[in-house]
Structure formats: structure tokens, C-alpha cells
mmCIF file of N, CA and C in Angstrom:
data_model
loop_
_atom_site.group_PDB
_atom_site.id
_atom_site.type_symbol
_atom_site.label_atom_id
_atom_site.label_comp_id
_atom_site.label_asym_id
_atom_site.label_seq_id
_atom_site.Cartn_x
_atom_site.Cartn_y
_atom_site.Cartn_z
ATOM 1 N N GLN L 59 41.689 13.337 8.264
ATOM 2 C CA GLN L 59 40.720 14.306 8.757
ATOM 3 C C GLN L 59 39.509 14.309 7.833
ATOM 4 N N VAL L 60 38.340 14.010 8.378
ATOM 5 C CA VAL L 60 37.105 14.039 7.613
ATOM 6 C C VAL L 60 36.738 15.489 7.335
ATOM 7 N N GLN L 61 36.299 15.763 6.114
ATOM 8 C CA GLN L 61 35.883 17.100 5.730
ATOM 9 C C GLN L 61 34.547 17.059 5.007
ATOM 10 N N LEU L 62 33.788 18.146 5.142
ATOM 11 C CA LEU L 62 32.548 18.344 4.419
ATOM 12 C C LEU L 62 32.677 19.600 3.580
ATOM 13 N N VAL L 63 32.291 19.531 2.315
ATOM 14 C CA VAL L 63 32.403 20.661 1.405
ATOM 15 C C VAL L 63 31.071 20.876 0.711
ATOM 16 N N GLU L 64 30.445 22.028 0.982
ATOM 17 C CA GLU L 64 29.189 22.380 0.343
ATOM 18 C C GLU L 64 29.445 23.068 -0.996
ATOM 19 N N SER L 65 28.501 22.914 -1.904
ATOM 20 C CA SER L 65 28.548 23.609 -3.178
ATOM 21 C C SER L 65 27.130 23.734 -3.715
ATOM 22 N N GLY L 66 26.965 24.547 -4.744
ATOM 23 C CA GLY L 66 25.685 24.682 -5.407
ATOM 24 C C GLY L 66 24.910 25.941 -5.081
ATOM 25 N N GLY L 67 25.409 26.745 -4.156
ATOM 26 C CA GLY L 67 24.736 27.989 -3.842
ATOM 27 C C GLY L 67 24.877 29.002 -4.963
ATOM 28 N N GLY L 68 24.119 30.076 -4.851
ATOM 29 C CA GLY L 68 24.168 31.117 -5.860
ATOM 30 C C GLY L 68 23.005 32.065 -5.730
ATOM 31 N N LEU L 69 22.821 32.860 -6.765
ATOM 32 C CA LEU L 69 21.747 33.847 -6.824
ATOM 33 C C LEU L 69 20.612 33.308 -7.676
ATOM 34 N N VAL L 70 19.405 33.383 -7.151
ATOM 35 C CA VAL L 70 18.237 32.892 -7.869
ATOM 36 C C VAL L 70 17.052 33.802 -7.570
ATOM 37 N N GLN L 71 16.160 33.934 -8.527
ATOM 38 C CA GLN L 71 14.952 34.722 -8.315
ATOM 39 C C GLN L 71 13.936 33.951 -7.496
ATOM 40 N N ALA L 72 13.077 34.691 -6.806
ATOM 41 C CA ALA L 72 12.006 34.065 -6.042
ATOM 42 C C ALA L 72 11.199 33.137 -6.939
ATOM 43 N N GLY L 73 10.892 31.954 -6.402
ATOM 44 C CA GLY L 73 10.189 30.939 -7.164
ATOM 45 C C GLY L 73 11.094 29.960 -7.875
ATOM 46 N N GLY L 74 12.384 30.252 -7.910
ATOM 47 C CA GLY L 74 13.332 29.383 -8.573
ATOM 48 C C GLY L 74 13.795 28.241 -7.696
ATOM 49 N N SER L 75 14.756 27.478 -8.216
ATOM 50 C CA SER L 75 15.243 26.281 -7.535
ATOM 51 C C SER L 75 16.760 26.219 -7.555
ATOM 52 N N LEU L 76 17.312 25.571 -6.546
ATOM 53 C CA LEU L 76 18.727 25.255 -6.468
ATOM 54 C C LEU L 76 18.880 23.881 -5.837
ATOM 55 N N ARG L 77 19.977 23.203 -6.159
ATOM 56 C CA ARG L 77 20.336 21.977 -5.467
ATOM 57 C C ARG L 77 21.711 22.135 -4.856
ATOM 58 N N LEU L 78 21.766 22.036 -3.541
ATOM 59 C CA LEU L 78 23.018 22.092 -2.823
ATOM 60 C C LEU L 78 23.586 20.686 -2.664
ATOM 61 N N SER L 79 24.903 20.589 -2.700
ATOM 62 C CA SER L 79 25.583 19.323 -2.500
ATOM 63 C C SER L 79 26.534 19.440 -1.323
ATOM 64 N N CYS L 80 26.736 18.345 -0.633
ATOM 65 C CA CYS L 80 27.672 18.261 0.479
ATOM 66 C C CYS L 80 28.511 17.016 0.275
ATOM 67 N N ALA L 81 29.741 17.213 -0.152
ATOM 68 C CA ALA L 81 30.649 16.107 -0.411
ATOM 69 C C ALA L 81 31.475 15.820 0.831
ATOM 70 N N ALA L 82 31.516 14.560 1.231
ATOM 71 C CA ALA L 82 32.225 14.141 2.431
ATOM 72 C C ALA L 82 33.424 13.288 2.062
ATOM 73 N N SER L 83 34.534 13.552 2.708
ATOM 74 C CA SER L 83 35.701 12.689 2.574
ATOM 75 C C SER L 83 35.569 11.506 3.520
ATOM 76 N N GLY L 84 36.435 10.531 3.358
ATOM 77 C CA GLY L 84 36.420 9.376 4.233
ATOM 78 C C GLY L 84 35.715 8.180 3.629
ATOM 79 N N ARG L 85 35.769 7.084 4.356
ATOM 80 C CA ARG L 85 35.246 5.811 3.862
ATOM 81 C C ARG L 85 33.957 5.375 4.531
ATOM 82 N N THR L 86 33.471 6.140 5.514
ATOM 83 C CA THR L 86 32.338 5.704 6.325
ATOM 84 C C THR L 86 31.168 6.672 6.283
ATOM 85 N N PHE L 87 30.967 7.341 5.164
ATOM 86 C CA PHE L 87 29.888 8.305 5.035
ATOM 87 C C PHE L 87 28.534 7.682 5.364
ATOM 88 N N SER L 88 28.323 6.450 4.937
ATOM 89 C CA SER L 88 27.033 5.799 5.124
ATOM 90 C C SER L 88 26.722 5.493 6.580
ATOM 91 N N SER L 89 27.679 5.654 7.473
ATOM 92 C CA SER L 89 27.483 5.376 8.891
ATOM 93 C C SER L 89 26.965 6.571 9.679
ATOM 94 N N TYR L 90 26.827 7.724 9.029
ATOM 95 C CA TYR L 90 26.511 8.959 9.740
ATOM 96 C C TYR L 90 25.251 9.612 9.206
ATOM 97 N N ALA L 91 24.384 10.001 10.140
ATOM 98 C CA ALA L 91 23.264 10.856 9.780
ATOM 99 C C ALA L 91 23.777 12.256 9.455
ATOM 100 N N MET L 92 23.066 12.956 8.593
ATOM 101 C CA MET L 92 23.488 14.274 8.131
ATOM 102 C C MET L 92 22.372 15.281 8.313
ATOM 103 N N GLY L 93 22.750 16.547 8.369
ATOM 104 C CA GLY L 93 21.774 17.614 8.479
ATOM 105 C C GLY L 93 22.167 18.829 7.674
ATOM 106 N N TRP L 94 21.191 19.648 7.380
ATOM 107 C CA TRP L 94 21.396 20.953 6.761
ATOM 108 C C TRP L 94 20.864 22.041 7.689
ATOM 109 N N PHE L 95 21.645 23.095 7.858
ATOM 110 C CA PHE L 95 21.262 24.275 8.617
ATOM 111 C C PHE L 95 21.515 25.510 7.768
ATOM 112 N N ARG L 96 20.939 26.620 8.190
ATOM 113 C CA ARG L 96 21.200 27.875 7.498
ATOM 114 C C ARG L 96 21.317 29.001 8.515
ATOM 115 N N GLN L 97 22.031 30.049 8.121
ATOM 116 C CA GLN L 97 22.233 31.181 9.003
ATOM 117 C C GLN L 97 22.247 32.466 8.193
ATOM 118 N N ALA L 98 21.322 33.351 8.518
ATOM 119 C CA ALA L 98 21.262 34.669 7.921
ATOM 120 C C ALA L 98 21.995 35.657 8.818
ATOM 121 N N PRO L 99 22.482 36.778 8.263
ATOM 122 C CA PRO L 99 23.193 37.755 9.084
ATOM 123 C C PRO L 99 22.376 38.216 10.282
ATOM 124 N N GLY L 100 22.994 38.202 11.452
ATOM 125 C CA GLY L 100 22.337 38.650 12.662
ATOM 126 C C GLY L 100 21.367 37.665 13.276
ATOM 127 N N LYS L 101 21.270 36.467 12.721
ATOM 128 C CA LYS L 101 20.336 35.474 13.227
ATOM 129 C C LYS L 101 21.064 34.215 13.682
ATOM 130 N N GLU L 102 20.385 33.437 14.510
ATOM 131 C CA GLU L 102 20.930 32.167 14.966
ATOM 132 C C GLU L 102 20.916 31.149 13.834
ATOM 133 N N ARG L 103 21.822 30.179 13.935
ATOM 134 C CA ARG L 103 21.816 29.093 12.974
ATOM 135 C C ARG L 103 20.514 28.301 13.117
ATOM 136 N N GLU L 104 19.857 28.050 11.994
ATOM 137 C CA GLU L 104 18.505 27.511 11.970
ATOM 138 C C GLU L 104 18.479 26.134 11.321
ATOM 139 N N PHE L 105 17.786 25.226 11.957
ATOM 140 C CA PHE L 105 17.604 23.886 11.414
ATOM 141 C C PHE L 105 16.813 23.935 10.115
ATOM 142 N N VAL L 106 17.239 23.143 9.134
ATOM 143 C CA VAL L 106 16.540 23.036 7.863
ATOM 144 C C VAL L 106 16.013 21.625 7.646
ATOM 145 N N ALA L 107 16.909 20.633 7.691
ATOM 146 C CA ALA L 107 16.507 19.257 7.398
ATOM 147 C C ALA L 107 17.548 18.291 7.928
ATOM 148 N N THR L 108 17.130 17.065 8.169
ATOM 149 C CA THR L 108 18.051 16.012 8.579
ATOM 150 C C THR L 108 17.661 14.710 7.896
ATOM 151 N N ILE L 109 18.629 13.816 7.763
ATOM 152 C CA ILE L 109 18.409 12.553 7.085
ATOM 153 C C ILE L 109 19.214 11.469 7.789
ATOM 154 N N ASN L 110 18.634 10.285 7.909
ATOM 155 C CA ASN L 110 19.330 9.203 8.580
ATOM 156 C C ASN L 110 20.322 8.533 7.637
ATOM 157 N N THR L 111 21.005 7.509 8.131
ATOM 158 C CA THR L 111 22.107 6.912 7.376
ATOM 159 C C THR L 111 21.674 6.290 6.054
ATOM 160 N N SER L 112 20.503 5.684 6.033
ATOM 161 C CA SER L 112 20.026 5.023 4.828
ATOM 162 C C SER L 112 19.277 5.953 3.882
ATOM 163 N N GLY L 113 18.867 7.119 4.382
ATOM 164 C CA GLY L 113 18.079 8.039 3.593
ATOM 165 C C GLY L 113 16.585 7.827 3.694
ATOM 166 N N GLU L 114 16.160 6.877 4.502
ATOM 167 C CA GLU L 114 14.749 6.537 4.594
ATOM 168 C C GLU L 114 13.963 7.419 5.550
ATOM 169 N N ILE L 115 14.647 8.083 6.478
ATOM 170 C CA ILE L 115 13.972 8.918 7.463
ATOM 171 C C ILE L 115 14.475 10.343 7.329
ATOM 172 N N THR L 116 13.560 11.270 7.106
ATOM 173 C CA THR L 116 13.910 12.672 6.965
ATOM 174 C C THR L 116 13.021 13.529 7.844
ATOM 175 N N ASN L 117 13.529 14.696 8.207
ATOM 176 C CA ASN L 117 12.771 15.681 8.961
ATOM 177 C C ASN L 117 13.060 17.059 8.406
ATOM 178 N N TYR L 118 12.050 17.938 8.456
ATOM 179 C CA TYR L 118 12.171 19.270 7.909
ATOM 180 C C TYR L 118 11.607 20.304 8.875
ATOM 181 N N SER L 119 12.160 21.497 8.822
ATOM 182 C CA SER L 119 11.548 22.598 9.539
ATOM 183 C C SER L 119 10.232 22.963 8.865
ATOM 184 N N ASP L 120 9.327 23.542 9.646
ATOM 185 C CA ASP L 120 8.038 23.930 9.084
ATOM 186 C C ASP L 120 8.189 24.948 7.953
ATOM 187 N N SER L 121 9.204 25.784 8.023
ATOM 188 C CA SER L 121 9.374 26.836 7.041
ATOM 189 C C SER L 121 9.765 26.319 5.658
ATOM 190 N N VAL L 122 10.332 25.118 5.580
ATOM 191 C CA VAL L 122 10.770 24.585 4.289
ATOM 192 C C VAL L 122 10.006 23.343 3.869
ATOM 193 N N LYS L 123 9.211 22.786 4.744
ATOM 194 C CA LYS L 123 8.485 21.557 4.447
ATOM 195 C C LYS L 123 7.611 21.739 3.210
ATOM 196 N N GLY L 124 7.694 20.788 2.306
ATOM 197 C CA GLY L 124 6.947 20.852 1.065
ATOM 198 C C GLY L 124 7.679 21.551 -0.058
ATOM 199 N N ARG L 125 8.755 22.278 0.261
ATOM 200 C CA ARG L 125 9.537 22.981 -0.746
ATOM 201 C C ARG L 125 10.940 22.410 -0.906
ATOM 202 N N PHE L 126 11.531 21.954 0.189
ATOM 203 C CA PHE L 126 12.898 21.426 0.178
ATOM 204 C C PHE L 126 12.869 19.911 0.324
ATOM 205 N N THR L 127 13.867 19.258 -0.261
ATOM 206 C CA THR L 127 14.009 17.813 -0.144
ATOM 207 C C THR L 127 15.460 17.469 0.155
ATOM 208 N N ILE L 128 15.689 16.777 1.260
ATOM 209 C CA ILE L 128 17.020 16.302 1.595
ATOM 210 C C ILE L 128 17.169 14.870 1.098
ATOM 211 N N SER L 129 18.343 14.539 0.586
ATOM 212 C CA SER L 129 18.604 13.195 0.098
ATOM 213 C C SER L 129 20.088 12.898 0.241
ATOM 214 N N ARG L 130 20.469 11.661 -0.044
ATOM 215 C CA ARG L 130 21.880 11.299 0.009
ATOM 216 C C ARG L 130 22.164 10.178 -0.963
ATOM 217 N N ASP L 131 23.396 10.143 -1.431
ATOM 218 C CA ASP L 131 23.891 9.076 -2.282
ATOM 219 C C ASP L 131 25.142 8.545 -1.601
ATOM 220 N N ASN L 132 24.990 7.470 -0.859
ATOM 221 C CA ASN L 132 26.111 6.955 -0.075
ATOM 222 C C ASN L 132 27.249 6.447 -0.949
ATOM 223 N N ALA L 133 26.940 5.979 -2.148
ATOM 224 C CA ALA L 133 27.981 5.528 -3.059
ATOM 225 C C ALA L 133 28.877 6.677 -3.501
ATOM 226 N N LYS L 134 28.345 7.904 -3.486
ATOM 227 C CA LYS L 134 29.106 9.088 -3.867
ATOM 228 C C LYS L 134 29.566 9.913 -2.676
ATOM 229 N N ASN L 135 29.291 9.442 -1.470
ATOM 230 C CA ASN L 135 29.651 10.178 -0.250
ATOM 231 C C ASN L 135 29.110 11.606 -0.283
ATOM 232 N N THR L 136 27.873 11.761 -0.712
ATOM 233 C CA THR L 136 27.314 13.087 -0.915
ATOM 234 C C THR L 136 25.889 13.177 -0.387
ATOM 235 N N ALA L 137 25.592 14.268 0.307
ATOM 236 C CA ALA L 137 24.235 14.618 0.701
ATOM 237 C C ALA L 137 23.776 15.810 -0.123
ATOM 238 N N TYR L 138 22.473 15.922 -0.312
ATOM 239 C CA TYR L 138 21.910 16.964 -1.162
ATOM 240 C C TYR L 138 20.771 17.683 -0.455
ATOM 241 N N LEU L 139 20.526 18.900 -0.901
ATOM 242 C CA LEU L 139 19.349 19.643 -0.493
ATOM 243 C C LEU L 139 18.759 20.305 -1.734
ATOM 244 N N ARG L 140 17.651 19.766 -2.214
ATOM 245 C CA ARG L 140 16.941 20.361 -3.333
ATOM 246 C C ARG L 140 15.977 21.406 -2.794
ATOM 247 N N MET L 141 16.087 22.617 -3.286
ATOM 248 C CA MET L 141 15.282 23.729 -2.813
ATOM 249 C C MET L 141 14.433 24.248 -3.966
ATOM 250 N N ASN L 142 13.134 24.122 -3.822
ATOM 251 C CA ASN L 142 12.183 24.608 -4.814
ATOM 252 C C ASN L 142 11.367 25.758 -4.241
ATOM 253 N N SER L 143 10.721 26.498 -5.118
ATOM 254 C CA SER L 143 9.853 27.608 -4.717
ATOM 255 C C SER L 143 10.546 28.529 -3.723
ATOM 256 N N LEU L 144 11.756 28.920 -4.042
ATOM 257 C CA LEU L 144 12.560 29.708 -3.119
ATOM 258 C C LEU L 144 11.956 31.082 -2.877
ATOM 259 N N LYS L 145 12.119 31.539 -1.643
ATOM 260 C CA LYS L 145 11.616 32.828 -1.194
ATOM 261 C C LYS L 145 12.775 33.695 -0.730
ATOM 262 N N PRO L 146 12.612 35.022 -0.754
ATOM 263 C CA PRO L 146 13.690 35.889 -0.256
ATOM 264 C C PRO L 146 14.110 35.550 1.170
ATOM 265 N N GLU L 147 13.197 35.113 2.009
ATOM 266 C CA GLU L 147 13.535 34.764 3.377
ATOM 267 C C GLU L 147 14.363 33.491 3.494
ATOM 268 N N ASP L 148 14.559 32.775 2.384
ATOM 269 C CA ASP L 148 15.465 31.633 2.372
ATOM 270 C C ASP L 148 16.923 32.056 2.225
ATOM 271 N N THR L 149 17.167 33.325 1.974
ATOM 272 C CA THR L 149 18.526 33.823 1.806
ATOM 273 C C THR L 149 19.334 33.591 3.075
ATOM 274 N N ALA L 150 20.465 32.910 2.943
ATOM 275 C CA ALA L 150 21.301 32.566 4.087
ATOM 276 C C ALA L 150 22.528 31.822 3.591
ATOM 277 N N VAL L 151 23.475 31.622 4.496
ATOM 278 C CA VAL L 151 24.549 30.672 4.258
ATOM 279 C C VAL L 151 24.043 29.309 4.710
ATOM 280 N N TYR L 152 24.155 28.326 3.846
ATOM 281 C CA TYR L 152 23.678 26.980 4.133
ATOM 282 C C TYR L 152 24.853 26.078 4.463
ATOM 283 N N TYR L 153 24.724 25.347 5.563
ATOM 284 C CA TYR L 153 25.767 24.461 6.054
ATOM 285 C C TYR L 153 25.263 23.026 6.111
ATOM 286 N N CYS L 154 26.101 22.093 5.716
ATOM 287 C CA CYS L 154 25.824 20.698 6.019
ATOM 288 C C CYS L 154 26.645 20.292 7.237
ATOM 289 N N ALA L 155 26.186 19.265 7.922
ATOM 290 C CA ALA L 155 26.829 18.846 9.153
ATOM 291 C C ALA L 155 26.641 17.353 9.364
ATOM 292 N N LYS L 156 27.578 16.768 10.095
ATOM 293 C CA LYS L 156 27.583 15.343 10.371
ATOM 294 C C LYS L 156 27.304 15.095 11.844
ATOM 295 N N ARG L 157 26.426 14.156 12.110
ATOM 296 C CA ARG L 157 26.138 13.754 13.478
ATOM 297 C C ARG L 157 27.095 12.673 13.925
ATOM 298 N N PRO L 158 27.322 12.536 15.236
ATOM 299 C CA PRO L 158 28.234 11.496 15.725
ATOM 300 C C PRO L 158 27.732 10.101 15.379
ATOM 301 N N PHE L 159 28.660 9.179 15.226
ATOM 302 C CA PHE L 159 28.297 7.794 14.996
ATOM 303 C C PHE L 159 27.459 7.269 16.147
ATOM 304 N N GLY L 160 26.369 6.606 15.826
ATOM 305 C CA GLY L 160 25.520 6.020 16.831
ATOM 306 C C GLY L 160 24.628 6.993 17.569
ATOM 307 N N TYR L 161 24.578 8.251 17.124
ATOM 308 C CA TYR L 161 23.751 9.240 17.790
ATOM 309 C C TYR L 161 22.282 8.855 17.710
ATOM 310 N N ARG L 162 21.597 9.007 18.836
ATOM 311 C CA ARG L 162 20.171 8.718 18.905
ATOM 312 C C ARG L 162 19.412 10.012 19.129
ATOM 313 N N GLY L 163 18.603 10.375 18.169
ATOM 314 C CA GLY L 163 17.834 11.599 18.239
ATOM 315 C C GLY L 163 17.540 12.125 16.846
ATOM 316 N N ILE L 164 16.681 13.122 16.779
ATOM 317 C CA ILE L 164 16.274 13.669 15.491
ATOM 318 C C ILE L 164 17.354 14.561 14.897
ATOM 319 N N GLY L 165 17.987 15.383 15.735
ATOM 320 C CA GLY L 165 19.047 16.264 15.281
ATOM 321 C C GLY L 165 18.558 17.632 14.856
ATOM 322 N N LEU L 166 17.811 18.306 15.727
ATOM 323 C CA LEU L 166 17.216 19.590 15.393
ATOM 324 C C LEU L 166 18.040 20.789 15.856
ATOM 325 N N HIS L 167 19.126 20.558 16.574
ATOM 326 C CA HIS L 167 19.914 21.653 17.114
ATOM 327 C C HIS L 167 21.370 21.515 16.698
ATOM 328 N N PRO L 168 22.057 22.624 16.428
ATOM 329 C CA PRO L 168 23.471 22.537 16.019
ATOM 330 C C PRO L 168 24.365 21.768 16.977
ATOM 331 N N ARG L 169 24.053 21.794 18.276
ATOM 332 C CA ARG L 169 24.890 21.103 19.257
ATOM 333 C C ARG L 169 24.878 19.594 19.081
ATOM 334 N N GLU L 170 23.963 19.064 18.305
ATOM 335 C CA GLU L 170 23.868 17.629 18.066
ATOM 336 C C GLU L 170 24.763 17.154 16.923
ATOM 337 N N TYR L 171 25.569 18.045 16.365
ATOM 338 C CA TYR L 171 26.436 17.730 15.235
ATOM 339 C C TYR L 171 27.889 17.956 15.598
ATOM 340 N N GLU L 172 28.765 17.155 15.028
ATOM 341 C CA GLU L 172 30.173 17.190 15.405
ATOM 342 C C GLU L 172 31.102 17.749 14.331
ATOM 343 N N LEU L 173 30.605 17.924 13.115
ATOM 344 C CA LEU L 173 31.450 18.404 12.026
ATOM 345 C C LEU L 173 30.614 19.223 11.069
ATOM 346 N N TRP L 174 31.183 20.350 10.613
ATOM 347 C CA TRP L 174 30.483 21.281 9.739
ATOM 348 C C TRP L 174 31.313 21.610 8.512
ATOM 349 N N GLY L 175 30.622 21.841 7.403
ATOM 350 C CA GLY L 175 31.276 22.358 6.222
ATOM 351 C C GLY L 175 31.469 23.853 6.318
ATOM 352 N N GLN L 176 32.044 24.434 5.273
ATOM 353 C CA GLN L 176 32.352 25.865 5.271
ATOM 354 C C GLN L 176 31.154 26.732 4.920
ATOM 355 N N GLY L 177 30.109 26.146 4.381
ATOM 356 C CA GLY L 177 28.910 26.865 4.013
ATOM 357 C C GLY L 177 28.909 27.309 2.563
ATOM 358 N N THR L 178 27.712 27.474 2.019
ATOM 359 C CA THR L 178 27.541 27.994 0.668
ATOM 360 C C THR L 178 26.415 29.014 0.684
ATOM 361 N N GLN L 179 26.646 30.154 0.036
ATOM 362 C CA GLN L 179 25.706 31.266 0.075
ATOM 363 C C GLN L 179 24.556 31.036 -0.895
ATOM 364 N N VAL L 180 23.336 31.206 -0.396
ATOM 365 C CA VAL L 180 22.134 31.186 -1.221
ATOM 366 C C VAL L 180 21.465 32.545 -1.091
ATOM 367 N N THR L 181 21.272 33.213 -2.208
ATOM 368 C CA THR L 181 20.629 34.520 -2.223
ATOM 369 C C THR L 181 19.423 34.460 -3.147
ATOM 370 N N VAL L 182 18.261 34.804 -2.613
ATOM 371 C CA VAL L 182 17.015 34.766 -3.368
ATOM 372 C C VAL L 182 16.506 36.187 -3.518
ATOM 373 N N SER L 183 16.404 36.647 -4.742
ATOM 374 C CA SER L 183 15.953 38.000 -5.014
ATOM 375 C C SER L 183 14.437 38.025 -5.186
ATOM 376 N N SER L 184 13.838 39.151 -4.839
ATOM 377 C CA SER L 184 12.395 39.309 -4.955
ATOM 378 C C SER L 184 12.003 39.767 -6.344
#
């Protein structure tokens, strides 16, 4: 059973930085595009960023563009989300997710992903 495990969340002051990690089990991590989403209480799950299998193509939501960076290390079976200049409105549970093998598309909606991690809490104080 393939699993995704997020880590790196925590409490940070506005303007600070965090790096989230998403560790994947299995032998074929490099075959799958990955994404990051977030969900605040009472709100829908929101797209944050996506990355293709090689790491060469990335996409970001307008709200995080220029502040967040998605990356991956296929040798370590791990995807990352570096978050800089954090704002209180970034407070949410952050989830990583795996897209199906051979999926064609950008991956901007949760329905385009087949596997999710348990999430990691990010809290940004003002």
C-alpha cells in the first residue's frame, strides 16, 4: 500500500518560513506528479501547487505565487513545499497528494488526485 506522510508544519510568526515534506513509500515515486493543497476550517480544500514527475514544470495558485516553492527529490521519494513570507491567511492543514500514473492535465482540483497524506498543520500568527 502506497502511503504519503507530511511533516514540517508548526507555528510561525507572520513573515517567517517553513518547509513541508511529503515522504512517499513505494518504488515508483518518480512516475507520479504531485500536488499540495490546504484546507482551513469551514473552507473548501484549496489548490496550492503542483509539480510534474521530473520537477521541471510547476504551477502555483495566485495567492502563494512568489512566496512558495514546490520541489521534489526523486532519489529520496520526497516532495517539498518551501513557504516564505507567511501570512496569517496561510493558516491551514496542508496536504500532499499523488496524481494517477499517466494523468494528463495541470491538476488544480482535488478530484484529479488519487492518494492523500494525513495533513500537517501550519499556523501563522500575526
